[in-house]
mmCIF file of C-alpha atoms in Angstrom:
data_model
loop_
_atom_site.group_PDB
_atom_site.id
_atom_site.type_symbol
_atom_site.label_atom_id
_atom_site.label_comp_id
_atom_site.label_asym_id
_atom_site.label_seq_id
_atom_site.Cartn_x
_atom_site.Cartn_y
_atom_site.Cartn_z
ATOM 1 C CA UNK A 69 -0.034 -0.025 -0.092
ATOM 2 C CA UNK A 70 1.372 3.372 -1.023
ATOM 3 C CA UNK A 71 2.382 5.844 1.813
ATOM 4 C CA UNK A 72 -0.299 8.440 1.957
ATOM 5 C CA UNK A 73 2.245 11.295 1.858
ATOM 6 C CA UNK A 74 3.826 9.838 -1.449
ATOM 7 C CA UNK A 75 2.948 11.500 -4.751
ATOM 8 C CA UNK A 76 0.260 9.799 -6.893
ATOM 9 C CA UNK A 77 1.667 7.193 -9.414
ATOM 10 C CA UNK A 78 2.201 8.719 -12.821
ATOM 11 C CA UNK A 79 0.034 7.773 -15.595
ATOM 12 C CA UNK A 80 2.108 6.318 -18.344
ATOM 13 C CA UNK A 81 1.324 7.990 -22.028
ATOM 14 C CA UNK A 82 2.570 7.433 -25.544
ATOM 15 C CA UNK A 83 2.315 10.262 -28.303
ATOM 16 C CA UNK A 84 1.492 9.994 -31.895
ATOM 17 C CA UNK A 85 2.529 13.199 -33.565
ATOM 18 C CA UNK A 86 1.393 14.241 -37.126
ATOM 19 C CA UNK A 87 3.527 16.123 -39.618
ATOM 20 C CA UNK A 88 2.551 19.130 -41.550
ATOM 21 C CA UNK A 89 5.453 21.592 -41.955
ATOM 22 C CA UNK A 90 5.537 24.668 -39.726
ATOM 23 C CA UNK A 91 2.044 23.634 -38.567
ATOM 24 C CA UNK A 92 3.892 21.315 -36.347
ATOM 25 C CA UNK A 93 4.370 24.352 -34.114
ATOM 26 C CA UNK A 94 0.779 23.537 -32.932
ATOM 27 C CA UNK A 95 2.051 20.263 -31.656
ATOM 28 C CA UNK A 96 4.902 22.056 -29.906
ATOM 29 C CA UNK A 97 2.330 24.110 -27.922
ATOM 30 C CA UNK A 98 0.453 20.917 -27.211
ATOM 31 C CA UNK A 99 3.504 19.075 -25.900
ATOM 32 C CA UNK A 100 4.624 22.330 -23.888
ATOM 33 C CA UNK A 101 1.237 22.118 -22.047
ATOM 34 C CA UNK A 102 1.390 18.343 -21.495
ATOM 35 C CA UNK A 103 4.747 18.454 -20.096
ATOM 36 C CA UNK A 104 3.345 20.750 -17.257
ATOM 37 C CA UNK A 105 1.219 17.827 -16.062
ATOM 38 C CA UNK A 106 3.272 16.310 -13.226
ATOM 39 C CA UNK A 107 1.302 13.068 -12.984
ATOM 40 C CA UNK A 108 1.830 12.136 -16.650
ATOM 41 C CA UNK A 109 5.033 10.260 -17.841
ATOM 42 C CA UNK A 110 5.709 9.978 -21.628
ATOM 43 C CA UNK A 111 7.300 6.528 -22.385
ATOM 44 C CA UNK A 112 6.908 6.516 -26.108
ATOM 45 C CA UNK A 113 6.525 8.949 -29.132
ATOM 46 C CA UNK A 114 6.073 8.298 -32.724
ATOM 47 C CA UNK A 115 6.032 11.078 -35.373
ATOM 48 C CA UNK A 116 6.274 11.904 -38.865
ATOM 49 C CA UNK A 117 7.889 14.946 -40.882
ATOM 50 C CA UNK A 118 7.341 17.767 -38.284
ATOM 51 C CA UNK A 119 6.126 15.275 -35.937
ATOM 52 C CA UNK A 120 9.375 13.415 -36.128
ATOM 53 C CA UNK A 121 11.159 16.607 -35.386
ATOM 54 C CA UNK A 122 8.888 17.280 -32.423
ATOM 55 C CA UNK A 123 9.407 13.582 -31.242
ATOM 56 C CA UNK A 124 13.128 13.745 -31.200
ATOM 57 C CA UNK A 125 13.343 17.213 -29.427
ATOM 58 C CA UNK A 126 10.829 16.010 -26.923
ATOM 59 C CA UNK A 127 12.604 12.660 -26.089
ATOM 60 C CA UNK A 128 16.025 14.374 -26.212
ATOM 61 C CA UNK A 129 14.782 16.891 -23.524
ATOM 62 C CA UNK A 130 13.251 14.016 -21.437
ATOM 63 C CA UNK A 131 16.405 12.033 -21.564
ATOM 64 C CA UNK A 132 18.615 14.872 -20.721
ATOM 65 C CA UNK A 133 16.787 16.368 -17.688
ATOM 66 C CA UNK A 134 12.922 15.587 -17.767
ATOM 67 C CA UNK A 135 9.935 17.681 -18.598
ATOM 68 C CA UNK A 136 11.574 21.190 -18.011
ATOM 69 C CA UNK A 137 14.439 20.269 -20.092
ATOM 70 C CA UNK A 138 12.147 19.028 -22.858
ATOM 71 C CA UNK A 139 10.029 22.148 -22.763
ATOM 72 C CA UNK A 140 13.469 24.151 -23.188
ATOM 73 C CA UNK A 141 14.736 21.970 -25.997
ATOM 74 C CA UNK A 142 11.426 22.304 -27.829
ATOM 75 C CA UNK A 143 11.582 25.978 -27.600
ATOM 76 C CA UNK A 144 15.037 26.122 -28.704
ATOM 77 C CA UNK A 145 14.410 24.011 -31.781
ATOM 78 C CA UNK A 146 11.444 25.934 -33.108
ATOM 79 C CA UNK A 147 13.321 29.331 -32.261
ATOM 80 C CA UNK A 148 15.992 27.886 -34.615
ATOM 81 C CA UNK A 149 13.319 27.166 -37.176
ATOM 82 C CA UNK A 150 12.011 30.678 -36.966
ATOM 83 C CA UNK A 151 15.471 32.305 -36.966
ATOM 84 C CA UNK A 152 16.163 30.545 -40.245
ATOM 85 C CA UNK A 153 13.538 32.562 -42.182
ATOM 86 C CA UNK A 154 14.774 31.243 -45.395
ATOM 87 C CA UNK A 155 11.449 30.059 -46.716
ATOM 88 C CA UNK A 156 9.207 32.583 -45.009
ATOM 89 C CA UNK A 157 11.153 35.654 -46.108
ATOM 90 C CA UNK A 158 10.634 34.594 -49.724
ATOM 91 C CA UNK A 159 7.017 33.218 -49.682
ATOM 92 C CA UNK A 160 5.844 35.940 -47.238
ATOM 93 C CA UNK A 161 6.347 39.338 -46.519
ATOM 94 C CA UNK A 162 8.428 39.887 -43.297
ATOM 95 C CA UNK A 163 6.800 43.214 -42.128
ATOM 96 C CA UNK A 164 3.559 45.031 -41.945
ATOM 97 C CA UNK A 165 1.547 41.689 -41.682
ATOM 98 C CA UNK A 166 -1.136 40.716 -39.247
ATOM 99 C CA UNK A 167 -1.331 37.022 -37.846
ATOM 100 C CA UNK A 168 -4.520 36.748 -39.916
ATOM 101 C CA UNK A 169 -2.784 37.668 -43.047
ATOM 102 C CA UNK A 170 0.317 35.343 -42.391
ATOM 103 C CA UNK A 171 -1.972 32.491 -41.993
ATOM 104 C CA UNK A 172 -4.499 32.913 -44.505
ATOM 105 C CA UNK A 173 -2.571 34.752 -47.528
ATOM 106 C CA UNK A 174 -0.425 33.456 -50.278
ATOM 107 C CA UNK A 175 1.984 35.826 -51.987
ATOM 108 C CA UNK A 176 2.810 36.168 -55.695
ATOM 109 C CA UNK A 177 6.233 34.800 -54.909
ATOM 110 C CA UNK A 178 4.724 31.581 -53.487
ATOM 111 C CA UNK A 179 2.512 31.015 -56.595
ATOM 112 C CA UNK A 180 5.509 31.603 -58.850
ATOM 113 C CA UNK A 181 7.471 29.084 -56.883
ATOM 114 C CA UNK A 182 4.666 26.668 -56.895
ATOM 115 C CA UNK A 183 4.627 26.839 -60.716
ATOM 116 C CA UNK A 184 8.433 26.454 -60.973
ATOM 117 C CA UNK A 185 8.507 23.314 -58.713
ATOM 118 C CA UNK A 186 5.854 21.621 -61.054
ATOM 119 C CA UNK A 187 8.249 21.828 -63.753
ATOM 120 C CA UNK A 188 11.736 21.502 -62.261
ATOM 121 C CA UNK A 189 12.710 18.926 -59.509
ATOM 122 C CA UNK A 190 14.831 19.420 -56.312
ATOM 123 C CA UNK A 191 17.545 17.655 -58.417
ATOM 124 C CA UNK A 192 17.619 20.746 -60.793
ATOM 125 C CA UNK A 193 17.136 23.372 -58.143
ATOM 126 C CA UNK A 194 19.288 21.938 -55.436
ATOM 127 C CA UNK A 195 21.869 19.707 -56.822
ATOM 128 C CA UNK A 196 24.065 20.081 -53.884
ATOM 129 C CA UNK A 197 21.154 18.421 -51.809
ATOM 130 C CA UNK A 198 21.250 21.181 -49.119
ATOM 131 C CA UNK A 199 18.803 21.168 -46.362
ATOM 132 C CA UNK A 200 18.386 23.882 -43.890
ATOM 133 C CA UNK A 201 16.770 21.566 -41.342
ATOM 134 C CA UNK A 202 20.162 19.759 -40.878
ATOM 135 C CA UNK A 203 21.842 22.463 -38.863
ATOM 136 C CA UNK A 204 19.190 22.742 -36.032
ATOM 137 C CA UNK A 205 18.785 18.982 -35.730
ATOM 138 C CA UNK A 206 22.682 18.204 -35.616
ATOM 139 C CA UNK A 207 23.282 21.247 -33.254
ATOM 140 C CA UNK A 208 20.335 20.648 -30.610
ATOM 141 C CA UNK A 209 19.541 17.079 -30.732
ATOM 142 C CA UNK A 210 22.008 14.363 -29.080
ATOM 143 C CA UNK A 211 21.319 11.479 -31.281
ATOM 144 C CA UNK A 212 23.830 9.156 -29.836
ATOM 145 C CA UNK A 213 22.224 9.737 -26.404
ATOM 146 C CA UNK A 214 18.842 8.694 -27.790
ATOM 147 C CA UNK A 215 20.355 5.673 -29.481
ATOM 148 C CA UNK A 216 21.867 4.782 -26.208
ATOM 149 C CA UNK A 217 18.733 4.852 -23.975
ATOM 150 C CA UNK A 218 15.527 2.893 -23.523
ATOM 151 C CA UNK A 219 13.401 4.959 -21.197
ATOM 152 C CA UNK A 220 11.688 6.742 -24.128
ATOM 153 C CA UNK A 221 10.840 4.828 -27.089
ATOM 154 C CA UNK A 222 11.333 6.893 -30.155
ATOM 155 C CA UNK A 223 9.983 5.961 -33.833
ATOM 156 C CA UNK A 224 9.920 8.073 -36.934
ATOM 157 C CA UNK A 225 8.569 6.955 -40.276
ATOM 158 C CA UNK A 226 10.084 7.481 -43.795
ATOM 159 C CA UNK A 227 8.791 6.195 -47.245
ATOM 160 C CA UNK A 228 11.263 4.130 -49.315
ATOM 161 C CA UNK A 229 10.514 5.749 -52.884
ATOM 162 C CA UNK A 230 11.778 2.582 -54.626
ATOM 163 C CA UNK A 231 9.785 0.013 -52.812
ATOM 164 C CA UNK A 232 6.895 2.333 -51.658
ATOM 165 C CA UNK A 233 7.229 0.611 -48.241
ATOM 166 C CA UNK A 234 7.579 2.462 -45.024
ATOM 167 C CA UNK A 235 10.627 2.173 -42.757
ATOM 168 C CA UNK A 236 10.303 2.882 -39.084
ATOM 169 C CA UNK A 237 13.567 4.120 -37.500
ATOM 170 C CA UNK A 238 13.671 3.475 -33.634
ATOM 171 C CA UNK A 239 15.982 3.905 -30.801
ATOM 172 C CA UNK A 240 18.654 1.673 -32.355
ATOM 173 C CA UNK A 241 18.997 3.533 -35.652
ATOM 174 C CA UNK A 242 17.412 7.090 -35.170
ATOM 175 C CA UNK A 243 19.665 9.792 -36.624
ATOM 176 C CA UNK A 244 19.602 13.274 -38.372
ATOM 177 C CA UNK A 245 19.229 11.479 -41.733
ATOM 178 C CA UNK A 246 16.271 9.471 -40.453
ATOM 179 C CA UNK A 247 14.539 12.559 -39.369
ATOM 180 C CA UNK A 248 15.288 14.526 -42.579
ATOM 181 C CA UNK A 249 14.147 11.391 -44.427
ATOM 182 C CA UNK A 250 10.821 11.618 -42.608
ATOM 183 C CA UNK A 251 10.429 15.296 -43.739
ATOM 184 C CA UNK A 252 11.779 14.903 -47.044
ATOM 185 C CA UNK A 253 8.996 16.348 -49.422
ATOM 186 C CA UNK A 254 10.075 15.269 -52.854
ATOM 187 C CA UNK A 255 8.891 18.480 -54.302
ATOM 188 C CA UNK A 256 11.295 20.417 -52.122
ATOM 189 C CA UNK A 257 14.242 18.092 -51.347
ATOM 190 C CA UNK A 258 16.288 15.321 -53.041
ATOM 191 C CA UNK A 259 15.524 11.870 -51.637
ATOM 192 C CA UNK A 260 17.593 11.147 -48.432
ATOM 193 C CA UNK A 261 19.816 8.090 -48.854
ATOM 194 C CA UNK A 262 20.141 5.714 -45.781
ATOM 195 C CA UNK A 263 21.857 2.365 -46.114
ATOM 196 C CA UNK A 264 21.884 2.913 -49.812
ATOM 197 C CA UNK A 265 18.196 3.248 -50.237
ATOM 198 C CA UNK A 266 16.416 6.673 -51.032
ATOM 199 C CA UNK A 267 13.613 8.014 -48.691
ATOM 200 C CA UNK A 268 10.888 10.474 -49.102
ATOM 201 C CA UNK A 269 8.541 11.954 -46.561
ATOM 202 C CA UNK A 270 6.903 9.506 -44.137
ATOM 203 C CA UNK A 271 3.598 10.989 -44.409
ATOM 204 C CA UNK A 272 2.798 8.811 -47.629
ATOM 205 C CA UNK A 273 2.893 5.643 -45.534
ATOM 206 C CA UNK A 274 2.225 6.600 -41.963
ATOM 207 C CA UNK A 275 1.289 10.062 -40.573
ATOM 208 C CA UNK A 276 2.490 8.905 -37.941
ATOM 209 C CA UNK A 277 3.142 4.963 -37.832
ATOM 210 C CA UNK A 278 1.122 3.733 -34.905
ATOM 211 C CA UNK A 279 1.159 -0.052 -34.824
ATOM 212 C CA UNK A 280 5.053 -0.381 -34.495
ATOM 213 C CA UNK A 281 5.022 1.896 -31.383
ATOM 214 C CA UNK A 282 2.073 0.082 -29.603
ATOM 215 C CA UNK A 283 3.790 -3.388 -30.059
ATOM 216 C CA UNK A 284 6.386 -1.985 -27.739
ATOM 217 C CA UNK A 285 4.208 -0.157 -25.305
ATOM 218 C CA UNK A 286 2.912 -1.566 -21.953
ATOM 219 C CA UNK A 287 -0.394 -0.745 -20.411
ATOM 220 C CA UNK A 288 -0.605 3.124 -21.286
ATOM 221 C CA UNK A 289 -2.713 5.559 -22.990
ATOM 222 C CA UNK A 290 -2.019 6.948 -26.657
ATOM 223 C CA UNK A 291 -2.517 10.528 -27.304
ATOM 224 C CA UNK A 292 -2.800 11.519 -30.912
ATOM 225 C CA UNK A 293 -1.924 14.990 -31.827
ATOM 226 C CA UNK A 294 -3.630 15.824 -35.105
ATOM 227 C CA UNK A 295 -2.578 18.613 -37.385
ATOM 228 C CA UNK A 296 -4.391 18.195 -40.580
ATOM 229 C CA UNK A 297 -7.965 18.352 -40.512
ATOM 230 C CA UNK A 298 -9.995 15.422 -41.539
ATOM 231 C CA UNK A 299 -13.226 16.805 -42.769
ATOM 232 C CA UNK A 300 -13.836 19.917 -45.159
ATOM 233 C CA UNK A 301 -16.892 21.748 -45.358
ATOM 234 C CA UNK A 302 -16.714 22.635 -49.011
ATOM 235 C CA UNK A 303 -15.869 20.600 -52.232
ATOM 236 C CA UNK A 304 -12.640 21.862 -53.476
ATOM 237 C CA UNK A 305 -13.021 23.616 -56.880
ATOM 238 C CA UNK A 306 -10.028 25.654 -58.043
ATOM 239 C CA UNK A 307 -6.739 23.868 -59.213
ATOM 240 C CA UNK A 308 -4.967 24.827 -55.990
ATOM 241 C CA UNK A 309 -7.643 23.789 -53.677
ATOM 242 C CA UNK A 310 -7.960 20.288 -55.386
ATOM 243 C CA UNK A 311 -4.351 19.748 -55.276
ATOM 244 C CA UNK A 312 -4.057 20.752 -51.767
ATOM 245 C CA UNK A 313 -6.894 18.278 -50.733
ATOM 246 C CA UNK A 314 -5.479 15.552 -52.674
ATOM 247 C CA UNK A 315 -2.215 15.973 -50.780
ATOM 248 C CA UNK A 316 -4.136 16.029 -47.683
ATOM 249 C CA UNK A 317 -5.748 12.813 -48.270
ATOM 250 C CA UNK A 318 -2.662 11.126 -49.457
ATOM 251 C CA UNK A 319 -0.793 12.077 -46.499
ATOM 252 C CA UNK A 320 -3.522 10.761 -43.965
ATOM 253 C CA UNK A 321 -5.224 7.756 -45.636
ATOM 254 C CA UNK A 322 -2.643 5.322 -44.246
ATOM 255 C CA UNK A 323 -2.693 6.763 -40.678
ATOM 256 C CA UNK A 324 -6.484 6.433 -40.835
ATOM 257 C CA UNK A 325 -6.498 2.847 -42.258
ATOM 258 C CA UNK A 326 -4.100 1.882 -39.505
ATOM 259 C CA UNK A 327 -6.423 3.296 -36.877
ATOM 260 C CA UNK A 328 -9.408 1.506 -38.486
ATOM 261 C CA UNK A 329 -7.372 -1.828 -38.285
ATOM 262 C CA UNK A 330 -6.915 -1.191 -34.488
ATOM 263 C CA UNK A 331 -10.734 -0.543 -34.225
ATOM 264 C CA UNK A 332 -11.489 -3.718 -35.947
ATOM 265 C CA UNK A 333 -9.353 -5.533 -33.555
ATOM 266 C CA UNK A 334 -10.926 -3.774 -30.572
ATOM 267 C CA UNK A 335 -14.435 -4.845 -32.026
ATOM 268 C CA UNK A 336 -13.319 -8.331 -32.014
ATOM 269 C CA UNK A 337 -11.934 -8.338 -28.581
ATOM 270 C CA UNK A 338 -15.241 -6.587 -27.234
ATOM 271 C CA UNK A 339 -17.276 -9.405 -29.015
ATOM 272 C CA UNK A 340 -15.240 -12.275 -27.387
ATOM 273 C CA UNK A 341 -13.463 -13.462 -30.580
ATOM 274 C CA UNK A 342 -9.960 -12.326 -29.374
ATOM 275 C CA UNK A 343 -8.352 -12.887 -26.057
ATOM 276 C CA UNK A 344 -8.446 -9.562 -24.135
ATOM 277 C CA UNK A 345 -5.213 -10.229 -22.237
ATOM 278 C CA UNK A 346 -3.151 -10.929 -25.442
ATOM 279 C CA UNK A 347 -3.806 -7.449 -26.640
ATOM 280 C CA UNK A 348 -3.083 -5.621 -23.492
ATOM 281 C CA UNK A 349 -5.012 -2.406 -22.494
ATOM 282 C CA UNK A 350 -4.370 0.837 -24.296
ATOM 283 C CA UNK A 351 -6.806 3.874 -23.976
ATOM 284 C CA UNK A 352 -6.847 6.240 -27.107
ATOM 285 C CA UNK A 353 -7.238 10.123 -27.257
ATOM 286 C CA UNK A 354 -6.835 12.989 -29.660
ATOM 287 C CA UNK A 355 -5.953 16.444 -29.476
ATOM 288 C CA UNK A 356 -6.734 18.744 -32.347
ATOM 289 C CA UNK A 357 -7.924 22.089 -33.373
ATOM 290 C CA UNK A 358 -9.514 21.143 -36.783
ATOM 291 C CA UNK A 359 -11.961 24.140 -36.913
ATOM 292 C CA UNK A 360 -9.061 26.616 -36.791
ATOM 293 C CA UNK A 361 -6.524 24.487 -38.726
ATOM 294 C CA UNK A 362 -8.722 24.065 -41.800
ATOM 295 C CA UNK A 363 -8.667 27.826 -42.168
ATOM 296 C CA UNK A 364 -4.891 27.915 -42.644
ATOM 297 C CA UNK A 365 -3.735 27.977 -46.390
ATOM 298 C CA UNK A 366 -1.935 24.881 -47.355
ATOM 299 C CA UNK A 367 1.077 27.131 -48.425
ATOM 300 C CA UNK A 368 1.284 28.340 -44.742
ATOM 301 C CA UNK A 369 2.961 24.856 -43.925
ATOM 302 C CA UNK A 370 6.124 26.442 -45.464
ATOM 303 C CA UNK A 371 5.802 29.476 -43.386
ATOM 304 C CA UNK A 372 8.427 29.617 -40.629
ATOM 305 C CA UNK A 373 8.138 33.233 -39.697
ATOM 306 C CA UNK A 374 8.477 33.534 -35.931
ATOM 307 C CA UNK A 375 5.118 35.362 -35.468
ATOM 308 C CA UNK A 376 3.226 32.582 -37.128
ATOM 309 C CA UNK A 377 4.927 29.738 -35.350
ATOM 310 C CA UNK A 378 4.217 31.537 -31.784
ATOM 311 C CA UNK A 379 0.518 31.917 -32.995
ATOM 312 C CA UNK A 380 0.368 28.162 -33.383
ATOM 313 C CA UNK A 381 2.476 27.578 -30.332
ATOM 314 C CA UNK A 382 -0.288 29.548 -28.330
ATOM 315 C CA UNK A 383 -3.149 27.687 -30.107
ATOM 316 C CA UNK A 384 -1.589 24.378 -29.349
ATOM 317 C CA UNK A 385 -1.253 25.285 -25.624
ATOM 318 C CA UNK A 386 -4.922 26.400 -25.445
ATOM 319 C CA UNK A 387 -6.260 23.610 -27.131
ATOM 320 C CA UNK A 388 -4.334 21.198 -24.936
ATOM 321 C CA UNK A 389 -5.364 23.085 -21.766
ATOM 322 C CA UNK A 390 -9.169 22.782 -22.792
ATOM 323 C CA UNK A 391 -8.553 19.062 -23.613
ATOM 324 C CA UNK A 392 -6.950 18.456 -20.156
ATOM 325 C CA UNK A 393 -9.721 20.220 -18.371
ATOM 326 C CA UNK A 394 -12.450 18.036 -20.089
ATOM 327 C CA UNK A 395 -10.597 14.722 -20.481
ATOM 328 C CA UNK A 396 -7.530 14.775 -18.387
ATOM 329 C CA UNK A 397 -9.278 12.511 -15.718
ATOM 330 C CA UNK A 398 -9.921 10.052 -18.385
ATOM 331 C CA UNK A 399 -6.306 9.223 -18.791
ATOM 332 C CA UNK A 400 -5.556 5.812 -17.321
ATOM 333 C CA UNK A 401 -9.246 5.118 -16.954
ATOM 334 C CA UNK A 402 -11.009 5.020 -20.686
ATOM 335 C CA UNK A 403 -10.653 6.121 -24.151
ATOM 336 C CA UNK A 404 -12.015 9.619 -25.219
ATOM 337 C CA UNK A 405 -11.941 8.357 -28.915
ATOM 338 C CA UNK A 406 -13.787 5.417 -30.171
ATOM 339 C CA UNK A 407 -11.741 3.689 -32.841
ATOM 340 C CA UNK A 408 -14.606 1.489 -33.836
ATOM 341 C CA UNK A 409 -16.485 4.566 -35.292
ATOM 342 C CA UNK A 410 -13.997 4.746 -37.996
ATOM 343 C CA UNK A 411 -15.049 1.186 -39.224
ATOM 344 C CA UNK A 412 -17.534 0.997 -42.235
ATOM 345 C CA UNK A 413 -21.261 1.419 -41.318
ATOM 346 C CA UNK A 414 -22.805 -2.072 -41.544
ATOM 347 C CA UNK A 415 -25.577 -2.398 -44.237
#
């Protein structure tokens, strides 16, 4: 029996972090708020693209010095992204803009670049294979330390562009190149070669990959931080709207199929067809702000202007704060997302 004066047992959680370019700053805000919860212990994280960067920054901080260090590490990383301004200064004006304009408007410069990128590949535009994200990752994240520890399971997903299969990098082989591969949009960067194989963004095959993490998790809760909205209120009609929605669906279809498969397994367990004890007990949750995120122009995923990142950070913190107020007590007790609702309706 626990001592009455001892602190309550910490609730173990794993995290699934979606990608989405600079929209990953929303996830940064969610994580910052989550790390304030003293009764929560993060034991695993899976992420893709920007979610992979959040994942390694989070895990690196936790390994170095716990929640406080993780919050500091995440801020340092996103501040470094904002300080680059390489993309933001070209696609968006740097002064005289309101947050609303920063998140909703596209400039003529972006439109021109979009046209160029549809006719010239990254191998034409970037033959030296330079990636501005390599510096912050190499400078701020101790990948040797991540590979040497087992306290936090870290997984990032990338897509082999030859085989169309995903590769999930874990503690044993996590690296700068693995994270860059997970965030390698083929329209922007040449494929990242690892072990002689070329990799593109992991969003095509898992945004993020769920099953590999769950197989390593003991009894815990899985909190999914969603960046891309699922539903749209209006049919896309312009060329840009159609292209953006196709990309959005392509980057999330595998993720939803994976969750649907988990829902099917849970349904079989509930119906008594599978042994409940063999599948452990994992509760599922999701934190999102789709009503706001769906208003953001797809192009704003390339906007690394610090004002925009801080806006998304604040949105993430506020969203997580409201979620914990409503659903925090459910952690360790029950799911707040019903995966079985993802299954096809019976006819």
